[in-house]
mmCIF file of C-alpha atoms in Angstrom:
data_model
loop_
_atom_site.group_PDB
_atom_site.id
_atom_site.type_symbol
_atom_site.label_atom_id
_atom_site.label_comp_id
_atom_site.label_asym_id
_atom_site.label_seq_id
_atom_site.Cartn_x
_atom_site.Cartn_y
_atom_site.Cartn_z
ATOM 1 C CA ASP H 995 12.060 16.027 21.090
ATOM 2 C CA ARG H 996 8.495 16.665 20.852
ATOM 3 C CA LEU H 997 7.735 14.260 17.954
ATOM 4 C CA SER H 998 9.016 11.515 20.031
ATOM 5 C CA SER H 999 6.602 11.923 22.614
ATOM 6 C CA LEU H 1000 3.604 12.045 20.131
ATOM 7 C CA ARG H 1001 1.066 9.229 21.171
ATOM 8 C CA LEU H 1002 0.700 6.783 18.252
ATOM 9 C CA PRO H 1003 -2.813 5.691 16.931
ATOM 10 C CA SER H 1004 -1.919 2.099 17.740
ATOM 11 C CA LYS H 1005 0.800 -0.423 18.571
ATOM 12 C CA TYR H 1006 1.437 -1.083 14.963
ATOM 13 C CA TRP H 1007 2.855 2.354 14.351
ATOM 14 C CA SER H 1008 6.625 3.064 14.584
ATOM 15 C CA CYS H 1009 8.527 6.297 14.703
ATOM 16 C CA VAL H 1010 11.563 6.398 12.779
ATOM 17 C CA ARG H 1011 14.260 9.079 13.051
ATOM 18 C CA CYS H 1012 16.597 9.829 10.002
ATOM 19 C CA PRO H 1013 19.820 11.757 10.006
ATOM 20 C CA ASN H 1014 18.974 13.445 6.787
ATOM 21 C CA LEU H 1015 15.330 14.492 7.946
ATOM 22 C CA GLU H 1016 14.428 17.481 10.300
ATOM 23 C CA GLY H 1017 11.442 15.586 11.721
ATOM 24 C CA ALA H 1018 10.289 11.916 11.644
ATOM 25 C CA VAL H 1019 8.740 9.272 9.592
ATOM 26 C CA PHE H 1020 5.661 7.301 11.392
ATOM 27 C CA ALA H 1021 4.973 4.029 9.654
ATOM 28 C CA THR H 1022 2.995 0.882 9.817
ATOM 29 C CA SER H 1023 4.804 -2.199 8.066
ATOM 30 C CA THR H 1024 4.102 -5.726 7.469
ATOM 31 C CA PHE H 1025 6.845 -8.451 7.624
ATOM 32 C CA SER H 1026 7.303 -10.953 4.782
ATOM 33 C CA PRO H 1027 8.855 -14.180 6.082
ATOM 34 C CA ALA H 1028 9.542 -15.488 2.442
ATOM 35 C CA THR H 1029 11.915 -12.551 1.840
ATOM 36 C CA ALA H 1030 12.684 -11.291 5.114
ATOM 37 C CA ASP H 1031 11.431 -7.810 4.087
ATOM 38 C CA LEU H 1032 9.794 -5.181 6.044
ATOM 39 C CA VAL H 1033 7.128 -3.823 3.654
ATOM 40 C CA THR H 1034 5.676 -0.259 4.604
ATOM 41 C CA GLU H 1035 1.836 -0.154 4.174
ATOM 42 C CA LYS H 1036 1.090 3.563 5.658
ATOM 43 C CA MET H 1037 3.557 6.321 6.052
ATOM 44 C CA VAL H 1038 3.408 9.856 7.323
ATOM 45 C CA VAL H 1039 6.544 11.937 6.894
ATOM 46 C CA VAL H 1040 6.563 14.837 9.475
ATOM 47 C CA GLN H 1041 8.855 17.795 8.929
ATOM 48 C CA TRP H 1042 9.347 21.057 10.626
ATOM 49 C CA ALA H 1043 8.451 23.796 8.016
ATOM 50 C CA ASP H 1044 10.685 26.216 9.803
ATOM 51 C CA SER H 1045 13.341 24.519 11.796
ATOM 52 C CA GLU H 1046 14.173 27.623 13.946
ATOM 53 C CA LYS H 1047 10.623 28.041 15.319
ATOM 54 C CA GLN H 1048 9.272 24.531 15.055
ATOM 55 C CA GLU H 1049 5.705 25.574 14.922
ATOM 56 C CA ALA H 1050 4.346 24.595 11.436
ATOM 57 C CA VAL H 1051 4.554 21.112 10.618
ATOM 58 C CA VAL H 1052 4.616 19.621 7.030
ATOM 59 C CA CYS H 1053 2.923 16.165 6.861
ATOM 60 C CA GLU H 1054 3.179 14.066 3.796
ATOM 61 C CA THR H 1055 1.036 10.875 3.596
ATOM 62 C CA ILE H 1056 2.115 7.774 1.486
ATOM 63 C CA LEU H 1057 0.103 4.615 1.155
ATOM 64 C CA ARG H 1058 1.784 1.602 -0.083
ATOM 65 C CA GLY H 1059 4.474 3.575 -1.970
ATOM 66 C CA ARG H 1060 1.844 5.978 -3.341
ATOM 67 C CA ARG H 1061 1.885 9.691 -2.349
ATOM 68 C CA LEU H 1062 -1.521 10.530 -1.334
ATOM 69 C CA GLY H 1063 -0.716 14.345 -0.568
ATOM 70 C CA ASP H 1064 0.541 16.484 2.109
ATOM 71 C CA ALA H 1065 -0.799 19.237 4.672
ATOM 72 C CA VAL H 1066 0.801 21.964 6.648
ATOM 73 C CA VAL H 1067 -0.596 21.662 10.054
ATOM 74 C CA GLY H 1068 -0.172 23.998 13.130
ATOM 75 C CA ASP H 1069 0.540 21.824 16.131
ATOM 76 C CA LEU H 1070 1.431 18.326 17.225
ATOM 77 C CA GLY H 1071 -2.305 17.746 18.154
ATOM 78 C CA SER H 1072 -2.981 18.061 14.345
ATOM 79 C CA VAL H 1073 -0.134 15.651 13.476
ATOM 80 C CA HIS H 1074 -1.851 13.146 16.112
ATOM 81 C CA GLN H 1075 -5.191 13.707 14.247
ATOM 82 C CA MET H 1076 -3.609 13.190 10.829
ATOM 83 C CA LEU H 1077 -1.988 10.013 12.032
ATOM 84 C CA CYS H 1078 -5.303 8.751 13.462
ATOM 85 C CA ALA H 1079 -6.938 9.576 10.212
ATOM 86 C CA VAL H 1080 -4.482 7.676 8.289
ATOM 87 C CA ASP H 1081 -4.694 4.884 10.510
ATOM 88 C CA ALA H 1082 -8.458 4.592 9.856
ATOM 89 C CA MET H 1083 -7.989 4.507 6.164
ATOM 90 C CA GLN H 1084 -8.744 0.954 4.554
ATOM 91 C CA LEU H 1085 -6.267 -0.241 2.181
ATOM 92 C CA CYS H 1086 -6.919 -1.879 -1.025
ATOM 93 C CA ILE H 1087 -5.832 -5.522 -1.065
ATOM 94 C CA GLY H 1088 -4.720 -5.491 -4.755
ATOM 95 C CA VAL H 1089 -5.090 -7.887 -7.613
ATOM 96 C CA GLY H 1090 -3.740 -10.941 -5.610
ATOM 97 C CA GLY H 1091 -0.518 -12.331 -4.284
ATOM 98 C CA VAL H 1092 2.459 -13.254 -6.507
ATOM 99 C CA GLY H 1093 1.700 -17.035 -6.135
ATOM 100 C CA TYR H 1094 -2.024 -16.518 -6.972
ATOM 101 C CA VAL H 1095 -1.416 -14.350 -10.025
ATOM 102 C CA LEU H 1096 1.325 -16.382 -11.611
ATOM 103 C CA GLU H 1097 -0.834 -19.561 -10.822
ATOM 104 C CA GLN H 1098 -3.611 -18.129 -12.934
ATOM 105 C CA LEU H 1099 -1.327 -17.259 -15.753
ATOM 106 C CA GLY H 1100 0.707 -20.571 -15.962
ATOM 107 C CA GLY H 1101 3.754 -19.039 -14.300
ATOM 108 C CA ARG H 1102 4.592 -15.804 -15.979
ATOM 109 C CA LEU H 1103 2.901 -12.477 -16.669
ATOM 110 C CA THR H 1104 1.895 -11.298 -20.109
ATOM 111 C CA ALA H 1105 3.706 -8.223 -21.632
ATOM 112 C CA HIS H 1106 0.533 -6.233 -20.986
ATOM 113 C CA LEU H 1107 0.277 -7.419 -17.265
ATOM 114 C CA GLU H 1108 3.799 -6.615 -16.688
ATOM 115 C CA ARG H 1109 3.267 -3.040 -17.720
ATOM 116 C CA SER H 1110 -0.126 -2.550 -15.874
ATOM 117 C CA LEU H 1111 0.949 -4.226 -12.650
ATOM 118 C CA ILE H 1112 3.241 -3.229 -9.894
ATOM 119 C CA LEU H 1113 4.612 -5.377 -7.150
ATOM 120 C CA HIS H 1114 4.382 -4.142 -3.382
ATOM 121 C CA GLY H 1115 5.651 -6.667 -1.124
ATOM 122 C CA GLU H 1116 4.361 -9.994 -2.325
ATOM 123 C CA THR H 1117 1.081 -8.540 -3.793
ATOM 124 C CA TYR H 1118 0.451 -7.327 -7.255
ATOM 125 C CA PHE H 1119 -1.628 -4.001 -7.648
ATOM 126 C CA SER H 1120 -2.876 -2.066 -10.620
ATOM 127 C CA GLN H 1121 -0.629 0.797 -11.759
ATOM 128 C CA ALA H 1122 -3.861 2.877 -11.179
ATOM 129 C CA CYS H 1123 -4.561 1.615 -7.744
ATOM 130 C CA THR H 1124 -6.261 4.208 -5.498
ATOM 131 C CA ALA H 1125 -4.512 2.639 -2.461
ATOM 132 C CA THR H 1126 -7.565 3.208 -0.362
ATOM 133 C CA VAL H 1127 -11.238 1.501 -0.276
ATOM 134 C CA GLU H 1128 -14.391 1.982 1.705
ATOM 135 C CA THR H 1129 -14.681 -1.488 2.872
ATOM 136 C CA VAL H 1130 -12.082 -3.784 4.616
ATOM 137 C CA GLY H 1131 -10.730 -6.708 2.695
ATOM 138 C CA THR H 1132 -11.777 -5.321 -0.806
ATOM 139 C CA SER H 1133 -9.806 -4.140 -3.932
ATOM 140 C CA CYS H 1134 -10.229 -0.766 -5.458
ATOM 141 C CA ALA H 1135 -11.880 -0.569 -9.052
ATOM 142 C CA PRO H 1136 -8.596 -0.458 -10.967
ATOM 143 C CA CYS H 1137 -7.454 -3.663 -9.048
ATOM 144 C CA LYS H 1138 -10.590 -5.359 -9.608
ATOM 145 C CA GLN H 1139 -10.318 -4.680 -13.269
ATOM 146 C CA ALA H 1140 -6.715 -5.990 -13.216
ATOM 147 C CA ARG H 1141 -7.812 -9.201 -11.688
ATOM 148 C CA LYS H 1142 -10.497 -9.628 -14.183
ATOM 149 C CA ALA H 1143 -7.764 -9.152 -16.944
ATOM 150 C CA VAL H 1144 -5.845 -11.889 -15.157
ATOM 151 C CA LEU H 1145 -8.872 -14.252 -15.153
ATOM 152 C CA THR H 1146 -9.619 -13.359 -18.765
ATOM 153 C CA LYS H 1147 -6.125 -14.305 -19.937
ATOM 154 C CA LYS H 1148 -6.461 -17.431 -17.625
ATOM 155 C CA SER H 1149 -9.635 -18.421 -19.862
ATOM 156 C CA ALA H 1150 -7.898 -17.819 -22.947
ATOM 157 C CA LEU H 1151 -5.060 -20.075 -21.921
ATOM 158 C CA LEU H 1152 -7.391 -22.783 -20.900
ATOM 159 C CA ARG H 1153 -9.256 -22.687 -24.221
ATOM 160 C CA LYS H 1154 -6.023 -22.958 -25.902
ATOM 161 C CA ASN H 1155 -5.261 -25.958 -23.637
ATOM 162 C CA PHE H 1156 -2.029 -24.336 -22.091
ATOM 163 C CA LEU H 1157 -3.409 -24.958 -18.419
ATOM 164 C CA VAL H 1158 -4.967 -28.002 -16.966
ATOM 165 C CA THR H 1159 -6.763 -26.573 -14.037
ATOM 166 C CA TYR H 1160 -8.579 -23.590 -13.075
ATOM 167 C CA VAL H 1161 -8.552 -22.189 -9.343
ATOM 168 C CA ASP H 1162 -9.659 -18.808 -8.145
ATOM 169 C CA ASN H 1163 -9.299 -18.828 -4.478
ATOM 170 C CA CYS H 1164 -9.348 -14.987 -4.059
ATOM 171 C CA GLY H 1165 -12.484 -13.916 -2.283
ATOM 172 C CA ASP H 1166 -12.873 -10.409 -3.787
ATOM 173 C CA ALA H 1167 -13.325 -11.009 -7.637
ATOM 174 C CA LYS H 1168 -16.687 -9.149 -7.710
#
């Protein structure tokens, strides 16, 4: 099959074939040793628009579970270009890891934060996360705002003497 012979942008991309898909899924993933889970970071779902002719290809792009969009491309060269473009995208680092966020809040999320944060792998992200950023290792504006809400709640808990120590070891709290 022609999709299997497609050159991948880096060694971190995988091609997965599914019995219920006329095409393939190309993805990058991270491994979580704590949970033994494979967490998909970037994914491009490639399907033949017309299974008879296999000319037009539909590519759907998904970043950290968020659908970014789709495009109809004419050939496998265009699929390769799309994979390279997705590979070059910088991903938002989120609000913080589960351990970091829960440490800031004394072990549990508030009702508001439960509604406004989503968990992907072992990291919390804002519900409004844009998934991509311009600079490597930074958070998007909604995730920065959510981190600020976490730290504001931490300050309120400290003022009420519910927490003893204050630690913010996340480098992107601008």
